[in-house]
Amino acid sequence: MAGERILVLNGPNLNLLGRREPDVYGHATLDDIRERLDGVALELSCRCEVRQSNDEATLIDWLHEAWDGADGVILNPAAFTHYSYAIRDAIAAISTPVVELHISNIHARETFRSHSVITAVALGMICGFGAAGYEVAMRGLVDALRAGRV
Ligand code: DQA
């Protein structure tokens, strides 16, 4: 199969990537990540759309939209990772597979970051590879879709 629609959703403060705590999150902006993913999508013959919102409700609406509108989702829930049962429930509600992604290694930082309420309902979780993690997530997700594992 080719032409899978991959939606890449980013939560609060990720619009500041490139300027925000570069020692933790690196220098790549969201536009840099979008450009890199467009290249990978071309290579894999799939389609990809990158979105960002600081608003929990918008992220939930986009997850609902992904139920019929996407074949897979890559989600960096940002701080919502650690406490949003509403986002967790939205992921559990839809049948579209969701990969959880973090730029930093959330297990090597403050204690509150080491707990994710999202991982249990995700297809998988990638963290600690910087902006390159988005590419890893896309390759893993497309591979799982094509192998019929999701
Ligand atoms: C993050 C990690 C979260 O703990 C944090 O709140 C973020 C970004 C990451 O990509 O490493 O905003 O999801």
Coordinates of N, CA and C and ligand atoms in Angstrom, one line a residue:
M1 N 0.8 -1.2 0.0 CA 0.0 0.0 0.0 C 0.9 1.3 0.0
A2 N 0.4 2.3 -0.6 CA 1.1 3.6 -0.6 C 0.0 4.7 -0.4
G3 N 0.5 5.9 -0.2 CA -0.4 7.0 -0.1 C -1.1 7.1 1.2
E4 N -0.5 6.5 2.2 CA -1.1 6.6 3.6 C -1.1 8.1 4.0
R5 N -2.2 8.4 4.7 CA -2.3 9.8 5.2 C -1.8 9.8 6.7
I6 N -0.7 10.5 6.9 CA -0.1 10.6 8.2 C -0.3 12.0 8.8
L7 N -0.9 12.1 9.9 CA -1.1 13.4 10.5 C -0.2 13.6 11.7
V8 N 0.6 14.7 11.7 CA 1.6 14.9 12.8 C 1.1 16.0 13.7
L9 N 0.7 15.7 14.9 CA 0.1 16.7 15.8 C 1.1 17.1 16.9
N10 N 1.2 18.4 17.1 CA 2.1 18.9 18.2 C 1.3 19.8 19.1
G11 N 1.6 19.6 20.4 CA 0.9 20.3 21.5 C 1.6 21.6 21.9
P12 N 1.2 22.0 23.1 CA 1.6 23.4 23.6 C 3.1 23.7 23.6
N13 N 3.4 24.9 23.2 CA 4.8 25.4 23.2 C 5.7 24.9 22.1
L14 N 5.2 23.9 21.4 CA 6.0 23.4 20.3 C 6.1 24.3 19.1
N15 N 5.3 25.4 19.1 CA 5.4 26.4 18.1 C 6.7 27.2 18.3
L16 N 7.3 27.1 19.5 CA 8.5 27.8 19.9 C 9.8 27.0 19.6
L17 N 9.6 25.8 19.0 CA 10.8 25.0 18.7 C 11.8 25.8 17.9
G18 N 13.1 25.6 18.3 CA 14.2 26.3 17.7 C 14.6 27.5 18.5
R19 N 13.7 28.1 19.3 CA 14.0 29.2 20.2 C 13.9 28.7 21.7
R20 N 13.0 27.7 21.9 CA 12.7 27.3 23.3 C 13.7 26.3 23.8
E21 N 14.3 26.6 24.9 CA 15.3 25.7 25.6 C 16.1 24.9 24.6
P22 N 16.9 25.5 23.7 CA 17.6 24.7 22.7 C 18.5 23.6 23.2
D23 N 19.0 23.8 24.5 CA 19.8 22.8 25.1 C 19.0 21.5 25.3
V24 N 17.7 21.6 25.4 CA 16.8 20.4 25.6 C 16.2 20.0 24.3
Y25 N 15.7 20.9 23.5 CA 14.9 20.6 22.4 C 15.6 20.8 21.0
G26 N 16.8 21.3 21.1 CA 17.6 21.5 19.8 C 17.3 22.8 19.1
H27 N 17.8 22.9 17.9 CA 17.6 24.1 17.1 C 16.6 24.0 16.0
A28 N 16.2 22.8 15.7 CA 15.2 22.7 14.6 C 13.9 23.3 14.9
T29 N 13.3 24.0 14.0 CA 12.0 24.6 14.1 C 11.0 23.6 13.6
L30 N 9.7 24.0 13.9 CA 8.6 23.1 13.4 C 8.6 23.1 11.9
D31 N 9.0 24.2 11.3 CA 9.1 24.2 9.8 C 10.2 23.3 9.3
D32 N 11.3 23.3 10.0 CA 12.4 22.4 9.7 C 11.9 20.9 9.7
I33 N 11.2 20.6 10.8 CA 10.7 19.2 11.0 C 9.7 18.9 9.8
R34 N 8.9 19.9 9.5 CA 7.9 19.7 8.4 C 8.6 19.4 7.1
E35 N 9.7 20.1 6.8 CA 10.4 20.0 5.6 C 11.1 18.6 5.6
R36 N 11.6 18.1 6.7 CA 12.3 16.8 6.8 C 11.2 15.7 6.6
L37 N 10.1 15.9 7.2 CA 9.0 14.9 7.1 C 8.5 14.8 5.6
D38 N 8.4 16.0 5.0 CA 7.9 16.0 3.6 C 8.9 15.2 2.7
G39 N 10.2 15.2 3.0 CA 11.2 14.5 2.3 C 11.0 13.0 2.5
V40 N 10.7 12.6 3.8 CA 10.6 11.2 4.1 C 9.2 10.7 3.5
A41 N 8.2 11.5 3.5 CA 6.9 11.1 2.9 C 7.1 10.9 1.4
L42 N 7.9 11.7 0.8 CA 8.1 11.5 -0.7 C 8.8 10.2 -0.9
E43 N 9.8 9.9 -0.1 CA 10.6 8.7 -0.2 C 9.7 7.5 0.0
L44 N 8.8 7.6 1.0 CA 7.9 6.4 1.4 C 6.6 6.4 0.6
S45 N 6.4 7.4 -0.3 CA 5.2 7.5 -1.0 C 3.9 7.5 -0.1
C46 N 4.1 8.3 1.0 CA 2.9 8.6 1.8 C 2.7 10.1 1.9
R47 N 1.6 10.5 2.5 CA 1.3 11.9 2.6 C 1.4 12.3 4.1
C48 N 1.8 13.5 4.3 CA 2.0 14.0 5.7 C 1.6 15.4 5.9
E49 N 0.9 15.6 7.0 CA 0.5 17.0 7.3 C 0.9 17.3 8.8
V50 N 1.6 18.4 9.0 CA 2.0 18.8 10.3 C 1.2 19.9 10.9
R51 N 0.7 19.7 12.1 CA -0.1 20.8 12.7 C 0.4 21.0 14.2
Q52 N 0.1 22.2 14.7 CA 0.5 22.5 16.1 C -0.6 23.3 16.7
S53 N -1.0 23.0 18.0 CA -1.9 23.9 18.7 C -1.5 23.9 20.2
N54 N -1.8 25.1 20.8 CA -1.5 25.2 22.2 C -2.8 24.8 23.0
D55 N -3.8 24.4 22.3 CA -5.1 24.2 22.9 C -5.5 22.7 23.0
E56 N -5.8 22.2 24.1 CA -6.2 20.8 24.3 C -7.4 20.4 23.5
A57 N -8.4 21.3 23.5 CA -9.6 20.9 22.7 C -9.4 20.8 21.2
T58 N -8.5 21.6 20.7 CA -8.2 21.6 19.3 C -7.5 20.2 19.0
L59 N -6.5 19.9 19.9 CA -5.8 18.6 19.6 C -6.8 17.4 19.7
I60 N -7.8 17.5 20.6 CA -8.8 16.4 20.7 C -9.7 16.4 19.4
D61 N -10.1 17.6 18.9 CA -10.8 17.6 17.7 C -10.0 17.1 16.5
W62 N -8.7 17.3 16.4 CA -7.9 16.8 15.4 C -7.8 15.3 15.5
L63 N -7.7 14.8 16.7 CA -7.7 13.3 16.8 C -9.0 12.7 16.3
H64 N -10.1 13.3 16.7 CA -11.4 12.8 16.2 C -11.4 12.8 14.6
E65 N -10.9 13.9 14.1 CA -10.9 14.1 12.6 C -10.0 13.0 12.0
A66 N -9.0 12.6 12.7 CA -8.1 11.5 12.2 C -8.7 10.2 12.1
W67 N -9.8 10.0 12.8 CA -10.5 8.6 12.8 C -10.8 8.2 11.4
D68 N -11.4 9.2 10.7 CA -11.8 8.9 9.3 C -10.8 9.5 8.3
G69 N -10.1 10.5 8.8 CA -9.3 11.4 7.9 C -7.8 11.1 7.8
A70 N -7.4 10.1 8.5 CA -5.9 9.8 8.5 C -5.8 8.2 8.7
D71 N -4.6 7.7 8.2 CA -4.3 6.3 8.4 C -3.5 6.1 9.7
G72 N -2.8 7.2 10.1 CA -2.0 7.1 11.3 C -1.6 8.5 11.8
V73 N -1.4 8.6 13.1 CA -1.1 9.9 13.7 C 0.3 9.8 14.4
I74 N 1.1 10.8 14.3 CA 2.2 11.0 15.2 C 1.9 12.1 16.1
L75 N 1.9 11.9 17.4 CA 1.5 12.9 18.4 C 2.6 13.3 19.4
N76 N 3.0 14.5 19.4 CA 3.8 15.0 20.5 C 2.9 15.8 21.4
P77 N 2.4 15.2 22.5 CA 1.4 15.9 23.3 C 2.0 17.0 24.2
A78 N 3.3 17.1 24.2 CA 4.0 18.1 25.0 C 3.6 17.9 26.5
A79 N 3.3 19.0 27.2 CA 3.0 18.8 28.6 C 1.7 18.1 28.9
F80 N 0.8 18.0 27.9 CA -0.4 17.2 28.1 C -0.1 15.7 28.3
T81 N 1.0 15.3 27.8 CA 1.5 13.9 28.0 C 1.3 13.4 29.5
H82 N 1.6 14.4 30.4 CA 1.7 14.0 31.8 C 0.4 14.0 32.6
Y83 N -0.7 14.6 32.0 CA -1.9 14.7 32.8 C -3.2 14.7 32.0
S84 N -3.2 14.7 30.6 CA -4.4 14.9 29.9 C -5.2 13.5 29.7
Y85 N -6.1 13.2 30.6 CA -6.9 12.0 30.4 C -7.8 12.2 29.2
A86 N -8.2 13.5 28.9 CA -9.0 13.8 27.7 C -8.4 13.4 26.4
I87 N -7.1 13.7 26.3 CA -6.4 13.3 25.1 C -6.2 11.8 25.0
R88 N -5.9 11.2 26.2 CA -5.8 9.8 26.2 C -7.1 9.1 25.8
D89 N -8.2 9.6 26.3 CA -9.5 9.0 25.9 C -9.8 9.2 24.5
A90 N -9.4 10.3 23.9 CA -9.6 10.6 22.5 C -8.8 9.5 21.6
I91 N -7.6 9.2 22.1 CA -6.8 8.2 21.3 C -7.4 6.9 21.5
A92 N -7.9 6.6 22.7 CA -8.5 5.3 22.9 C -9.8 5.1 22.1
A93 N -10.5 6.3 21.9 CA -11.8 6.2 21.2 C -11.7 5.9 19.7
I94 N -10.6 6.4 19.1 CA -10.5 6.2 17.6 C -9.7 5.0 17.3
S95 N -9.9 4.5 16.1 CA -9.2 3.2 15.7 C -7.9 3.5 14.9
T96 N -7.7 4.8 14.6 CA -6.5 5.2 13.9 C -5.3 5.0 14.9
P97 N -4.2 4.3 14.5 CA -3.1 4.2 15.4 C -2.3 5.5 15.6
V98 N -1.9 5.7 16.9 CA -1.2 6.9 17.3 C 0.2 6.6 17.8
V99 N 1.2 7.2 17.3 CA 2.5 7.0 17.9 C 2.8 8.2 18.7
E100 N 3.2 8.0 20.0 CA 3.6 9.1 20.9 C 5.1 9.5 20.6
L101 N 5.3 10.7 20.6 CA 6.7 11.2 20.2 C 7.1 12.3 21.2
H102 N 8.4 12.2 21.7 CA 8.9 13.3 22.4 C 10.3 13.6 21.9
I103 N 10.7 14.8 21.8 CA 12.0 15.2 21.3 C 13.0 14.9 22.4
S104 N 12.7 15.2 23.6 CA 13.7 14.9 24.7 C 13.4 13.5 25.3
N105 N 14.4 13.0 26.1 CA 14.1 11.8 26.8 C 13.4 12.1 28.1
I106 N 12.1 11.9 28.1 CA 11.3 12.3 29.2 C 11.6 11.5 30.5
H107 N 12.3 10.4 30.4 CA 12.7 9.6 31.5 C 14.0 10.1 32.2
A108 N 14.7 11.0 31.5 CA 16.0 11.5 32.0 C 15.8 12.9 32.5
R109 N 14.6 13.4 32.8 CA 14.4 14.8 33.2 C 13.7 14.8 34.5
E110 N 12.9 15.9 34.8 CA 12.2 16.0 36.0 C 11.3 14.8 36.2
T111 N 11.1 14.4 37.5 CA 10.3 13.2 37.8 C 8.9 13.3 37.2
F112 N 8.3 14.5 37.2 CA 6.9 14.6 36.7 C 6.8 14.2 35.2
R113 N 7.9 14.3 34.5 CA 7.9 14.0 33.1 C 8.0 12.5 32.8
S114 N 8.4 11.8 33.7 CA 8.7 10.3 33.4 C 7.4 9.6 33.4
H115 N 6.2 10.2 33.8 CA 5.0 9.5 33.7 C 4.2 10.0 32.5
S116 N 3.8 9.1 31.6 CA 2.9 9.5 30.5 C 1.6 8.8 30.6
V117 N 0.5 9.6 30.5 CA -0.8 8.9 30.5 C -1.2 8.5 29.1
I118 N -0.4 8.8 28.2 CA -0.7 8.5 26.8 C -0.1 7.1 26.3
T119 N 1.1 6.7 26.8 CA 1.8 5.6 26.3 C 0.9 4.3 26.2
A120 N 0.1 4.1 27.2 CA -0.7 2.8 27.3 C -1.7 2.7 26.1
V121 N -2.1 3.8 25.5 CA -3.1 3.8 24.4 C -2.4 4.1 23.1
A122 N -1.1 4.2 23.1 CA -0.3 4.5 21.8 C 0.1 3.2 21.2
L123 N 0.4 3.2 19.9 CA 1.0 2.1 19.2 C 2.4 1.9 19.7
G124 N 3.1 3.0 19.9 CA 4.5 2.9 20.4 C 4.9 4.3 20.9
M125 N 6.0 4.4 21.5 CA 6.5 5.7 22.0 C 8.0 5.9 21.7
I126 N 8.3 7.0 21.1 CA 9.7 7.3 20.8 C 10.1 8.6 21.6
C127 N 11.2 8.6 22.2 CA 11.7 9.8 22.9 C 13.2 9.8 22.9
G128 N 13.8 11.0 23.0 CA 15.2 11.2 23.2 C 16.0 11.3 22.0
F129 N 15.5 11.3 20.8 CA 16.2 11.4 19.5 C 16.2 12.7 18.9
G130 N 15.8 13.7 19.7 CA 15.7 15.1 19.1 C 14.6 15.1 18.0
A131 N 14.8 16.1 17.1 CA 13.9 16.3 16.0 C 13.9 15.1 15.1
A132 N 15.0 14.3 15.1 CA 15.1 13.1 14.2 C 14.0 12.1 14.6
G133 N 13.5 12.2 15.8 CA 12.5 11.2 16.3 C 11.2 11.2 15.5
Y134 N 10.9 12.4 14.9 CA 9.7 12.5 14.0 C 9.9 11.5 12.8
E135 N 11.1 11.5 12.3 CA 11.4 10.7 11.1 C 11.3 9.2 11.5
V136 N 11.9 8.9 12.7 CA 11.9 7.5 13.2 C 10.4 7.1 13.4
A137 N 9.6 8.0 13.9 CA 8.2 7.7 14.2 C 7.4 7.4 12.9
M138 N 7.7 8.2 11.9 CA 7.0 8.1 10.6 C 7.4 6.8 9.9
R139 N 8.7 6.4 9.9 CA 9.1 5.2 9.3 C 8.5 4.0 10.1
G140 N 8.5 4.0 11.4 CA 7.9 2.9 12.2 C 6.4 2.8 12.0
L141 N 5.7 3.9 11.9 CA 4.3 3.9 11.7 C 3.9 3.4 10.3
V142 N 4.6 3.9 9.3 CA 4.3 3.4 7.9 C 4.6 1.9 7.8
D143 N 5.7 1.5 8.4 CA 6.1 0.1 8.4 C 5.0 -0.8 9.0
A144 N 4.5 -0.3 10.2 CA 3.5 -1.1 10.9 C 2.2 -1.1 10.1
L145 N 1.8 0.0 9.4 CA 0.6 0.0 8.6 C 0.8 -1.0 7.4
R146 N 1.9 -0.9 6.8 CA 2.1 -1.8 5.6 C 2.3 -3.2 5.9
A147 N 2.7 -3.5 7.1 CA 2.9 -4.9 7.5 C 1.5 -5.4 8.0
G148 N 0.5 -4.5 8.1 CA -0.8 -5.0 8.7 C -0.8 -5.2 10.1
R149 N 0.2 -4.6 10.9 CA 0.3 -4.8 12.3 C -0.7 -3.9 13.0
V150 N -1.3 -2.9 12.3 CA -2.3 -2.1 13.0 C -3.5 -1.9 12.0
Ligands
DQA1 C1 8.1 17.1 25.2 C2 8.4 16.7 26.6 C3 7.3 17.2 27.6 O1 7.6 16.9 28.9 C4 7.3 18.7 27.5 O2 6.3 19.3 28.3 C5 7.2 19.3 26.1 C6 8.0 18.6 25.0 C7 9.2 16.7 24.2 O3 9.0 16.7 23.0 O4 10.3 16.3 24.6 O5 6.6 20.3 25.8 O6 6.9 16.4 24.7

